Tab-separated table of C-alpha atoms and ligand atoms in Angstrom:
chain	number	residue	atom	x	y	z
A	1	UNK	CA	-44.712	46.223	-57.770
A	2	UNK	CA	-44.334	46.241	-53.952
A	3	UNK	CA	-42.801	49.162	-52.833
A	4	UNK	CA	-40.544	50.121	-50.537
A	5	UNK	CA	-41.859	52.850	-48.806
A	6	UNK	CA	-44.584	55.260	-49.976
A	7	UNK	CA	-44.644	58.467	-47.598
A	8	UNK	CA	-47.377	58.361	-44.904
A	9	UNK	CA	-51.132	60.802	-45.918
A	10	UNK	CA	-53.978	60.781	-44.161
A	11	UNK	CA	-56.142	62.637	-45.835
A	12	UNK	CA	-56.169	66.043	-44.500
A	13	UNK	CA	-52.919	67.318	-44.873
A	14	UNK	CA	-53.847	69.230	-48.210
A	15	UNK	CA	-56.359	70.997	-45.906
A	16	UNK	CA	-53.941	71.962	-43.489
A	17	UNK	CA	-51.501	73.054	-45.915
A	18	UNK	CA	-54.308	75.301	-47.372
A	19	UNK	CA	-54.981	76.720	-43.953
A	20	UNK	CA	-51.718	77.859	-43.114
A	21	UNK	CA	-51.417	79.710	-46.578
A	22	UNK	CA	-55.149	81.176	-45.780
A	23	UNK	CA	-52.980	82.131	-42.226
A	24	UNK	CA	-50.297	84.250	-43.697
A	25	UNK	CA	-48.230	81.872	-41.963
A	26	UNK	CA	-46.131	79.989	-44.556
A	27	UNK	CA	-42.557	80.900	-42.721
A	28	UNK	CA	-41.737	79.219	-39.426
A	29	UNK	CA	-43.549	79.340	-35.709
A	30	UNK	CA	-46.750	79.429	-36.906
A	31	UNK	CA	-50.165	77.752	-35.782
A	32	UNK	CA	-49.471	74.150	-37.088
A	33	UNK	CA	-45.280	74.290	-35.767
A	34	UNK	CA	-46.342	74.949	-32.588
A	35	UNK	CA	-49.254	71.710	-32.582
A	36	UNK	CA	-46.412	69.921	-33.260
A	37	UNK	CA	-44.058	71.133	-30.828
A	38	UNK	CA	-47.026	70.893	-28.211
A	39	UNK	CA	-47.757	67.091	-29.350
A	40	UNK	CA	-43.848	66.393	-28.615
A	41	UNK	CA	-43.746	67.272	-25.146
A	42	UNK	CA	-47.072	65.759	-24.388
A	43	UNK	CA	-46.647	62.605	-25.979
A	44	UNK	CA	-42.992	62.434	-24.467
A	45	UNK	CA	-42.759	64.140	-21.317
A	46	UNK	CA	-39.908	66.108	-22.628
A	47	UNK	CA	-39.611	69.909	-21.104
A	48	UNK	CA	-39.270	71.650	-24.290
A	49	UNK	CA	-40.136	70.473	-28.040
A	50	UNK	CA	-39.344	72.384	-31.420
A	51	UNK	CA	-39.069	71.135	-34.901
A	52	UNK	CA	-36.360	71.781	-37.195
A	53	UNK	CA	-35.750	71.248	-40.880
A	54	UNK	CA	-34.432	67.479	-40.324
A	55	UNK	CA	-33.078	65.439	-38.004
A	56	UNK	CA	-29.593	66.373	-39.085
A	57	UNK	CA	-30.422	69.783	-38.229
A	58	UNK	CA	-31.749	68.950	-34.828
A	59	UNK	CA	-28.220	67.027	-33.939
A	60	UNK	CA	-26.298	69.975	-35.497
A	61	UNK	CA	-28.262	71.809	-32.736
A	62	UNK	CA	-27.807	69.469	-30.186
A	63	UNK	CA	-24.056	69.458	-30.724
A	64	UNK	CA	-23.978	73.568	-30.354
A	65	UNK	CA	-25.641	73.043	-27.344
A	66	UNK	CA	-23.147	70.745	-25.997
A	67	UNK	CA	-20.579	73.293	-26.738
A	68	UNK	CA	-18.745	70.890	-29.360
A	69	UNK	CA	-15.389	72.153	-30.187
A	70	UNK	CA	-12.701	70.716	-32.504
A	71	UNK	CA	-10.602	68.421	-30.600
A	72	UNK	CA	-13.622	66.582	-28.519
A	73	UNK	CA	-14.198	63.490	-29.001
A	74	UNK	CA	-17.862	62.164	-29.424
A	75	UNK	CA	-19.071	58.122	-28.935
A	76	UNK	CA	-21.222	56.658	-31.674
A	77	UNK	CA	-22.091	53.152	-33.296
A	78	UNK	CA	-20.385	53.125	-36.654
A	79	UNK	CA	-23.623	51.215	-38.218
A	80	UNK	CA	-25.622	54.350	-38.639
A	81	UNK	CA	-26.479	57.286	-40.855
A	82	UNK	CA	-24.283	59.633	-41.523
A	83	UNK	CA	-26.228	62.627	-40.017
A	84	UNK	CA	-25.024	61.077	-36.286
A	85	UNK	CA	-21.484	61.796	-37.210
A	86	UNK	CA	-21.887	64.821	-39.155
A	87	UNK	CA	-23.453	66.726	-36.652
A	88	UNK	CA	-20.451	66.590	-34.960
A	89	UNK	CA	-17.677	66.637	-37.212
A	90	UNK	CA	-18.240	69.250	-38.948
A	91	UNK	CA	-17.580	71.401	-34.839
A	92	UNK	CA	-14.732	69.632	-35.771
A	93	UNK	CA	-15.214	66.623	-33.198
A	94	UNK	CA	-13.526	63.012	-33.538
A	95	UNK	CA	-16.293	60.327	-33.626
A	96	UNK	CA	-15.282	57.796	-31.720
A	97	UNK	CA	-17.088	54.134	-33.497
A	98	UNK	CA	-17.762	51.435	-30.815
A	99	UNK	CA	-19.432	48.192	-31.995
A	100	UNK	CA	-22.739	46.893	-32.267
A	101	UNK	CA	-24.681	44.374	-30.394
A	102	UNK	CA	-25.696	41.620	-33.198
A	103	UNK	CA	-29.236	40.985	-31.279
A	104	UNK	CA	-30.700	44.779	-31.518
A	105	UNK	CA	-28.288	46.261	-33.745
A	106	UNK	CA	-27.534	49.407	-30.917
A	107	UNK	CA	-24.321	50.272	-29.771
A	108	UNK	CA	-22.727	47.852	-27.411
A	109	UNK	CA	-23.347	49.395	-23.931
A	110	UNK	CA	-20.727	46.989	-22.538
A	111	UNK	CA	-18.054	48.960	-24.882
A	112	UNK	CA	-19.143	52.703	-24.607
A	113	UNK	CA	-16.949	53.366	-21.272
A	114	UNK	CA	-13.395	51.318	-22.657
A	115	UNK	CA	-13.841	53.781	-25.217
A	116	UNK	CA	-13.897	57.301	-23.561
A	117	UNK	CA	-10.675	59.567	-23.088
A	118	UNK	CA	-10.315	62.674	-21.238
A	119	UNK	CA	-11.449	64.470	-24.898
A	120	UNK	CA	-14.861	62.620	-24.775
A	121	UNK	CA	-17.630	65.374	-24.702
A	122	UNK	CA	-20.378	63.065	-25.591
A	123	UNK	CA	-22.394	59.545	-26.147
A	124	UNK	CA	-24.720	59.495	-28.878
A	125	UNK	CA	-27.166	56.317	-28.706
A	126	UNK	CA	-28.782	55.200	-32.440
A	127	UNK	CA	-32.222	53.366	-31.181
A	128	UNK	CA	-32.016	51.430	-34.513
A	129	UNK	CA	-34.805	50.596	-35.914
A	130	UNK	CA	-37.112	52.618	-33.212
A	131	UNK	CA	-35.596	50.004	-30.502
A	132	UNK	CA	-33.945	51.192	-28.025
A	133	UNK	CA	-30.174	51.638	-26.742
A	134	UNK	CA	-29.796	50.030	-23.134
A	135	UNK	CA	-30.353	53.390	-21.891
A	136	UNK	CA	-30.204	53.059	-17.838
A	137	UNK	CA	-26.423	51.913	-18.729
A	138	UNK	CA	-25.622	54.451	-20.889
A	139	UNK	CA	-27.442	57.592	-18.817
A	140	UNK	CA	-25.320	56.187	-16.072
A	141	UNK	CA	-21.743	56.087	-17.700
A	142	UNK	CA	-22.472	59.291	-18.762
A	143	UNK	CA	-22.919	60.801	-14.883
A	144	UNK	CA	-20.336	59.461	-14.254
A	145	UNK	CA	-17.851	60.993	-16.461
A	146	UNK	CA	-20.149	64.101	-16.726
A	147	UNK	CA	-20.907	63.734	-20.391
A	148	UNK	CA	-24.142	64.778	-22.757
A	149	UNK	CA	-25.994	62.031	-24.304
A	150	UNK	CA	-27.543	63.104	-27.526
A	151	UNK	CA	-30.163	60.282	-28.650
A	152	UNK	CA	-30.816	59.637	-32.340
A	153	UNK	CA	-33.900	58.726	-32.091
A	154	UNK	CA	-34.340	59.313	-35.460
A	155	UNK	CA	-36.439	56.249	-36.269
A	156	UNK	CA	-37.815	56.246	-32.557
A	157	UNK	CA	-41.204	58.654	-32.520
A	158	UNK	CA	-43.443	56.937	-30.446
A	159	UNK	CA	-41.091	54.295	-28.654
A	160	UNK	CA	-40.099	53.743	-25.090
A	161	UNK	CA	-37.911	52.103	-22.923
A	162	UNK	CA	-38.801	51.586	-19.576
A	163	UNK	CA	-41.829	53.741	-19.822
A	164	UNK	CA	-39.861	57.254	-21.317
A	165	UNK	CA	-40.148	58.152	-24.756
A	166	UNK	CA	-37.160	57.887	-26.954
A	167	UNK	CA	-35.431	61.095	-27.511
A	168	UNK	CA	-36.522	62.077	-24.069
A	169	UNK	CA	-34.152	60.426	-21.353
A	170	UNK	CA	-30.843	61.948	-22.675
A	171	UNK	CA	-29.786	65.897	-22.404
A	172	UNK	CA	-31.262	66.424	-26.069
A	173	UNK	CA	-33.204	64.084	-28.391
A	174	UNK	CA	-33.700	64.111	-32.827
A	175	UNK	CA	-36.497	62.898	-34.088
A	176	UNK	CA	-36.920	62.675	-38.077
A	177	UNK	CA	-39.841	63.784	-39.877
A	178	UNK	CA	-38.210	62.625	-42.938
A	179	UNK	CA	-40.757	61.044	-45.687
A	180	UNK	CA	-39.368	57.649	-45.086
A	181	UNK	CA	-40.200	57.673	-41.340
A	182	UNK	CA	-43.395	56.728	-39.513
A	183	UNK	CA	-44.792	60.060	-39.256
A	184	UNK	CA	-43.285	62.971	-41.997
A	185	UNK	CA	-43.827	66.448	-43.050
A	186	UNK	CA	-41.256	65.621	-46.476
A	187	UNK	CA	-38.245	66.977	-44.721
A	188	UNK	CA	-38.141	67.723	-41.206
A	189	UNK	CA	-37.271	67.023	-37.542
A	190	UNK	CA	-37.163	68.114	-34.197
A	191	UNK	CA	-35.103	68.712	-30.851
A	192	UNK	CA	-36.550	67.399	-28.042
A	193	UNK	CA	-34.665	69.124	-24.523
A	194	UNK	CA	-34.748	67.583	-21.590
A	195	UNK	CA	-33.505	70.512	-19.129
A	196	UNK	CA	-36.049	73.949	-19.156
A	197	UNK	CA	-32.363	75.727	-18.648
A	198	UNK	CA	-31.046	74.479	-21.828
A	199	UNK	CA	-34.339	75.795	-23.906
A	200	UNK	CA	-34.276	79.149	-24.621
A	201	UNK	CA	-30.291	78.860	-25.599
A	202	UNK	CA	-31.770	76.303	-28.136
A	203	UNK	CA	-34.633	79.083	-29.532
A	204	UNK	CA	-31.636	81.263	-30.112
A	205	UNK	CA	-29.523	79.020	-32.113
A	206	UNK	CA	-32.663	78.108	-34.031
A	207	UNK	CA	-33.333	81.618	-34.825
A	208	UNK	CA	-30.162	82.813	-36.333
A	209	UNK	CA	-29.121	83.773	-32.748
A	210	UNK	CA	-31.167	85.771	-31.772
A	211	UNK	CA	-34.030	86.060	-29.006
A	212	UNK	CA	-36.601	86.295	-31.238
A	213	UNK	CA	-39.071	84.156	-29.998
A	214	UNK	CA	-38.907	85.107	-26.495
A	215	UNK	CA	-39.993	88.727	-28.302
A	216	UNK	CA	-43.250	87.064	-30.019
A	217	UNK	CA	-44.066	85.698	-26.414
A	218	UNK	CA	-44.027	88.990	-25.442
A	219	UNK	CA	-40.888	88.472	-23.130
A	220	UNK	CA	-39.052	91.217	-23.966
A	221	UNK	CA	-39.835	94.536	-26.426
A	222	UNK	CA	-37.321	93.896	-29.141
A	223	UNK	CA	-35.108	91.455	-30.543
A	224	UNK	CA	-31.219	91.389	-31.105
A	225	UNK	CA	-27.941	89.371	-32.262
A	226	UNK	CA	-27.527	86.957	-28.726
A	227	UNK	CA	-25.504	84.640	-29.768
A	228	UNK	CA	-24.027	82.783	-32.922
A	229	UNK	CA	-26.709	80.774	-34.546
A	230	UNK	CA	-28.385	79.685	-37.602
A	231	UNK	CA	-31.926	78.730	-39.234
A	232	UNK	CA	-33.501	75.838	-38.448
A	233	UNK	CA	-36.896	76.625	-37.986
A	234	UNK	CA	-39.194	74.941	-41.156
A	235	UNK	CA	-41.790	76.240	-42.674
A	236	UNK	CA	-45.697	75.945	-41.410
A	237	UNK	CA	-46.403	74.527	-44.847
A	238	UNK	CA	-44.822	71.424	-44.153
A	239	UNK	CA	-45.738	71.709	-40.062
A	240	UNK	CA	-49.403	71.443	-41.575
A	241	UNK	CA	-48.734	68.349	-43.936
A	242	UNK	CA	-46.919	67.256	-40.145
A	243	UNK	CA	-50.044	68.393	-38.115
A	244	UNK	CA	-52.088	65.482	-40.180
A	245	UNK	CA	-50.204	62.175	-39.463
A	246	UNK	CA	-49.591	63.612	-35.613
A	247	UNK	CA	-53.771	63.692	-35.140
A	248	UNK	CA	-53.460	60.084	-36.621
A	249	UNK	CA	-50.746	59.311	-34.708
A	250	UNK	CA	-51.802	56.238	-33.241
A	251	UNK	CA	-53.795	54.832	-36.198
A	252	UNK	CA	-50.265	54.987	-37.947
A	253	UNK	CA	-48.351	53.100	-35.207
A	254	UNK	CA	-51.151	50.577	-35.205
A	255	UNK	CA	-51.223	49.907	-38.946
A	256	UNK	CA	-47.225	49.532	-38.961
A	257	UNK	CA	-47.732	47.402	-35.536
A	258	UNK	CA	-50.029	45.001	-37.714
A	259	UNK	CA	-47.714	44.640	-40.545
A	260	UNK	CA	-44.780	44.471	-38.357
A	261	UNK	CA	-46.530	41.447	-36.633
A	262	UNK	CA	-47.740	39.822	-39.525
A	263	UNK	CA	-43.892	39.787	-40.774
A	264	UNK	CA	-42.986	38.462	-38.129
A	265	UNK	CA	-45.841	35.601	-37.433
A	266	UNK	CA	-45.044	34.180	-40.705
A	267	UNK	CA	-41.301	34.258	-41.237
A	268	UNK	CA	-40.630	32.580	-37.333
A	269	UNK	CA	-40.515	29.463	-38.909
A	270	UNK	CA	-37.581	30.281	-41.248
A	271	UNK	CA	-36.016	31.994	-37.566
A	272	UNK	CA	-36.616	28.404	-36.228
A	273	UNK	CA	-34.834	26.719	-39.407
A	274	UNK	CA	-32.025	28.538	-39.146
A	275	UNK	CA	-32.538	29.931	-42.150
A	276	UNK	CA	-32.783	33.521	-41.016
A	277	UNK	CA	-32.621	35.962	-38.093
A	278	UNK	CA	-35.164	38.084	-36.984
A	279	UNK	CA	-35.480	41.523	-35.222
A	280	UNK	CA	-35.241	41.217	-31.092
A	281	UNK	CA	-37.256	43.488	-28.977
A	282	UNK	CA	-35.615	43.370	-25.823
A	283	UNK	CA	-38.120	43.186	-22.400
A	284	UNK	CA	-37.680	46.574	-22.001
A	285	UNK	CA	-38.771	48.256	-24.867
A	286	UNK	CA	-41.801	49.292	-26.560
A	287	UNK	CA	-40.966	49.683	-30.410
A	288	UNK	CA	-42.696	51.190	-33.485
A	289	UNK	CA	-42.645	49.225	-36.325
A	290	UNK	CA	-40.381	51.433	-38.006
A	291	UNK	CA	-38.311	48.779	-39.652
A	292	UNK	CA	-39.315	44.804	-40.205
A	293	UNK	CA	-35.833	43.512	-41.380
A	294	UNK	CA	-34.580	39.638	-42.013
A	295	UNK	CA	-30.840	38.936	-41.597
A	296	UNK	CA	-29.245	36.687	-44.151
A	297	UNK	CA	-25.950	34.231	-43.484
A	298	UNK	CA	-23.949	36.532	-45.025
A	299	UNK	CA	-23.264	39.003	-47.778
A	300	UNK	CA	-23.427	36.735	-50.454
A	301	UNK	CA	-26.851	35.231	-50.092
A	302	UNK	CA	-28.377	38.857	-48.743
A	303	UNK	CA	-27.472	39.733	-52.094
A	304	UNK	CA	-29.165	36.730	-54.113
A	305	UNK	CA	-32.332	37.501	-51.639
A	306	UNK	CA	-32.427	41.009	-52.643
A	307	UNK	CA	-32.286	40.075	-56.805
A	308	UNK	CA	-34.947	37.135	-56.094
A	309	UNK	CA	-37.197	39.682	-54.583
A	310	UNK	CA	-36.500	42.386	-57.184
A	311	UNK	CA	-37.443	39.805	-59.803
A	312	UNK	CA	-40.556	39.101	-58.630
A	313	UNK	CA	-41.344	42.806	-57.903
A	314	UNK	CA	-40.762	43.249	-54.715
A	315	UNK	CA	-38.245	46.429	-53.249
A	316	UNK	CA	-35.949	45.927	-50.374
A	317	UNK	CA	-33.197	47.213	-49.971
A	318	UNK	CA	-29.623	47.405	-47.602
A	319	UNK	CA	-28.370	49.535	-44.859
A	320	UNK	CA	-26.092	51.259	-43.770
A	321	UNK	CA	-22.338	50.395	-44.705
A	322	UNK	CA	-20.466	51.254	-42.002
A	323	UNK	CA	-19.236	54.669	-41.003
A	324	UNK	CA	-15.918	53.506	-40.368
A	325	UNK	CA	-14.405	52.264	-43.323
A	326	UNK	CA	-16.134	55.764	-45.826
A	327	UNK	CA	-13.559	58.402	-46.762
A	328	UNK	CA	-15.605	60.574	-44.158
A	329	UNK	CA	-15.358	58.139	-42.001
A	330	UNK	CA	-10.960	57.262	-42.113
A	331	UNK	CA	-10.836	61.453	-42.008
A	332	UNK	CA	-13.074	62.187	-39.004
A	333	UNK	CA	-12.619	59.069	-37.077
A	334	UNK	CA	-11.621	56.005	-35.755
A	335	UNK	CA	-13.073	53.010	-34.775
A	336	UNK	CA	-12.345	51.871	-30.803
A	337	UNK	CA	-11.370	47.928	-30.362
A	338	UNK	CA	-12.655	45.373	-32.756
A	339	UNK	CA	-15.186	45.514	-35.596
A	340	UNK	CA	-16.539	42.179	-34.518
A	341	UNK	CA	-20.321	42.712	-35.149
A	342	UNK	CA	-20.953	45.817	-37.111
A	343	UNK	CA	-19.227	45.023	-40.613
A	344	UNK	CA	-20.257	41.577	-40.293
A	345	UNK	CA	-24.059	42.016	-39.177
A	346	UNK	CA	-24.637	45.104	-41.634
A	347	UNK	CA	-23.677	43.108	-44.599
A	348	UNK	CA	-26.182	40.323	-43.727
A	349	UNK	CA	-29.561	42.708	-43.195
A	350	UNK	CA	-32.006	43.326	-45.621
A	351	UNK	CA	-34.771	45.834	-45.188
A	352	UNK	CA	-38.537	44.613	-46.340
A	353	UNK	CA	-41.396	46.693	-47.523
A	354	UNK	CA	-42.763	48.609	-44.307
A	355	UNK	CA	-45.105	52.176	-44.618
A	356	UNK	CA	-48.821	52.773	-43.424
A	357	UNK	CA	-51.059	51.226	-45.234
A	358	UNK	CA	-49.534	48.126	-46.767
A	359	UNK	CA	-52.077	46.214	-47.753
A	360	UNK	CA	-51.925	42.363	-45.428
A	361	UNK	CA	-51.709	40.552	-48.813
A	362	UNK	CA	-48.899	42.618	-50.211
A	363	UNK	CA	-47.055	41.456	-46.560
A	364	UNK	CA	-48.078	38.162	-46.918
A	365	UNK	CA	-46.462	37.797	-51.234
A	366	UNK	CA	-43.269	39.181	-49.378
A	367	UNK	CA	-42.987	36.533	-46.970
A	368	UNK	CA	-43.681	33.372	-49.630
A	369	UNK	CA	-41.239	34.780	-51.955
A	370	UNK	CA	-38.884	34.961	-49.339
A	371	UNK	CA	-39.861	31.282	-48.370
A	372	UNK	CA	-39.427	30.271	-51.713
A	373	UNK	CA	-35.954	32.029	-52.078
A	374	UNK	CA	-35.031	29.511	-48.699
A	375	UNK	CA	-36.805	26.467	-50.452
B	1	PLP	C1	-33.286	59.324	-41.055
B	1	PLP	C2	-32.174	59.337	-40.079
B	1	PLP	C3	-31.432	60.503	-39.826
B	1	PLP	C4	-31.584	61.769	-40.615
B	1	PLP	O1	-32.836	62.304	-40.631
B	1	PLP	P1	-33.140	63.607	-41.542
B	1	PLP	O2	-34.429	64.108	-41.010
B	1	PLP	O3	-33.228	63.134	-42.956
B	1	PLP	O4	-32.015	64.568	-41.348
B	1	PLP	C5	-30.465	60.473	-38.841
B	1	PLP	N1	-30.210	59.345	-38.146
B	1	PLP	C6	-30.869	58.195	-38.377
B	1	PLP	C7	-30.564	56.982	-37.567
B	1	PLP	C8	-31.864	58.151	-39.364
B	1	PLP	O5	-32.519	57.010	-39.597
């Protein structure tokens, strides 16, 4: 059986696990959290970095820190998960859907500023796939309406566009530490902020509103009810298990890279039949492998792929059916203009076997079964 994904270990994250236990430190903000949060900014340039129980989480921050309020209206691809909406809806925002571009699977930048009303309080880019959303277009609608751009960059540790860091070029970026991305801690996230203004108002809401970490820095001489907030702050335990693949960050992103490449190396010929699309990387961007996925002609035959490579033991599997058309989805939103790309594209991907250390031959059975399934 090849699997889908099987959660990234290194090797010493039962160490590190043990070592925060030894530290008395199994609750949040402790020695490994704050490696973490330190490895963020670095590797990003972002001003402040802390991790939160999940990407969701993270957004749910972000959109308390854009002051979300029920009425606003927030812009979002409808072919995502549904963290990206819930984040918002549940401040009781509108998402507004705009379509996809077929080539990267992002939101159509072209679309984004037909769609905005006075009630727009926010964009929120998907960098599908850890490729990014034409970002210089999108950072620059947004100055000019004065609106936040939150960037689920969900899938997008360790890619760039234009030489930033995903999840570092809009007002706040989520990053998922979930076991199914690149680099995991089981369930996790973090916010990355881009403004040193907008970070301690983001410790606060992290830590049930109050200004307690400012009081562990030494800041102040006690601690009190700021402002309304919640917990988001994980536990060390899994910051440890984090700590791990973060060291190894770079051995990870080359293993996927090879994978990634050897997917792609031997299923161009199928691209050049016709048989098949492929994923685009635009000039711009600097990916990692988060995702190697082959487009189909349509529903129907995705389908028969998917069986043929179940039979033969190999899992892949779909993604995402649209936002738009879920009961969620008809109660908290709407979808601006025409669905020309995002119903049609989503029903034609199909997701292949992708996670560190997948051994080349495994990569290589994948790609003749899918040969023969085109022969
Ligand atoms: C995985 C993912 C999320 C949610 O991440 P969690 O850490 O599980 O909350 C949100 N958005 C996108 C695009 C994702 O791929």
């Amino acid at each position: 059986m090849i699997n889908f994904n099987i959660p990234p270990f290194t090797g010493k994250e039962t160490e590190y696990i043990a070592k925060a236990i030894r530290n008395h430190k199994i609750s949040g903000d402790g020695e490994f959290t704050k490696l973490c949060n330190s490895w963020i900014m670095e590797h990003t340039g972002t001003a402040g970095a802390l991790l939160t129980t999940s990407c969701t989480h993270a957004t749910e921050m972000a959109a308390l820190l854009c002051d979300i309020k029920p009425g606003d209206e927030v812009i979002m691809p409808s072919y995502t998960f549904v963290s990206t909406a819930d984040a918002f809806v549940l401040r009781g925002a509108t998402a507004v859907f705009v379509d996809i571009r077929p080539d990267t699977m992002n939101i159509d930048e072209t679309l984004i500023e037909g769609a905005i009303t006075d009630r727009t309080k926010a964009i929120v880019p998907v960098h599908y796939a850890g490729v990014s959303c034409e970002m210089d277009t999108i950072m620059d609608i947004a100055a000019r309406y004065h609106l936040k751009v939150v960037e689920d960059a969900a899938q997008g540790v360790m890619s760039y566009y234009k030489g930033k860091a995903l999840g570092s070029i809009g007002d706040y970026g989520c990053f998922s530490f979930h076991e199914t991305k690149n680099y995991s801690m089981g369930e996790g996230g973090a916010l990355l902020i881009r403004n040193p203004e907008d970070i301690e108002p983001a410790e606060i809401i992290r830590e049930k509103g109050t200004n307690r970490s400012k009081f562990f820095r030494g800041q102040i001489d006690k601690y009190t009810w700021v402002e309304a907030g919640s917990s988001y702050l994980p536990s060390d335990m899994n910051a440890a298990y984090l700590w791990a693949q973060l060291e190894k960050a770079q051995e990870i992103y080359d293993n996927r890279m090879a994978t990634w490449n050897l997917y792609y190396e031997n299923l161009l010929p199928l691209q050049e039949a016709g048989k098949i699309t492929l994923p685009f990387i635009p000039e711009e961007c600097v990916h990692n492998a988060h995702m190697f996925y082959v487009k189909a002609k349509d529903l129907k035959e995705r389908s028969a792929l998917i069986r043929f490579l179940k039979e033969n033991d190999i899992s892949s599997v779909f993604h995402y059916i649209p936002l738009h058309g879920a009961p969620a989805g008809i109660k908290y939103g709407r979808f601006h203009g025409e669905d020309v790309y995002t119903t049609k594209e989503s029903e034609r991907l199909t997701r292949l076997p992708l996670y560190y250390g997948l051994e080349p031959e495994k990569t290589l059975t994948v790609c003749e079964k899918i040969k023969e399934f085109y022969r």
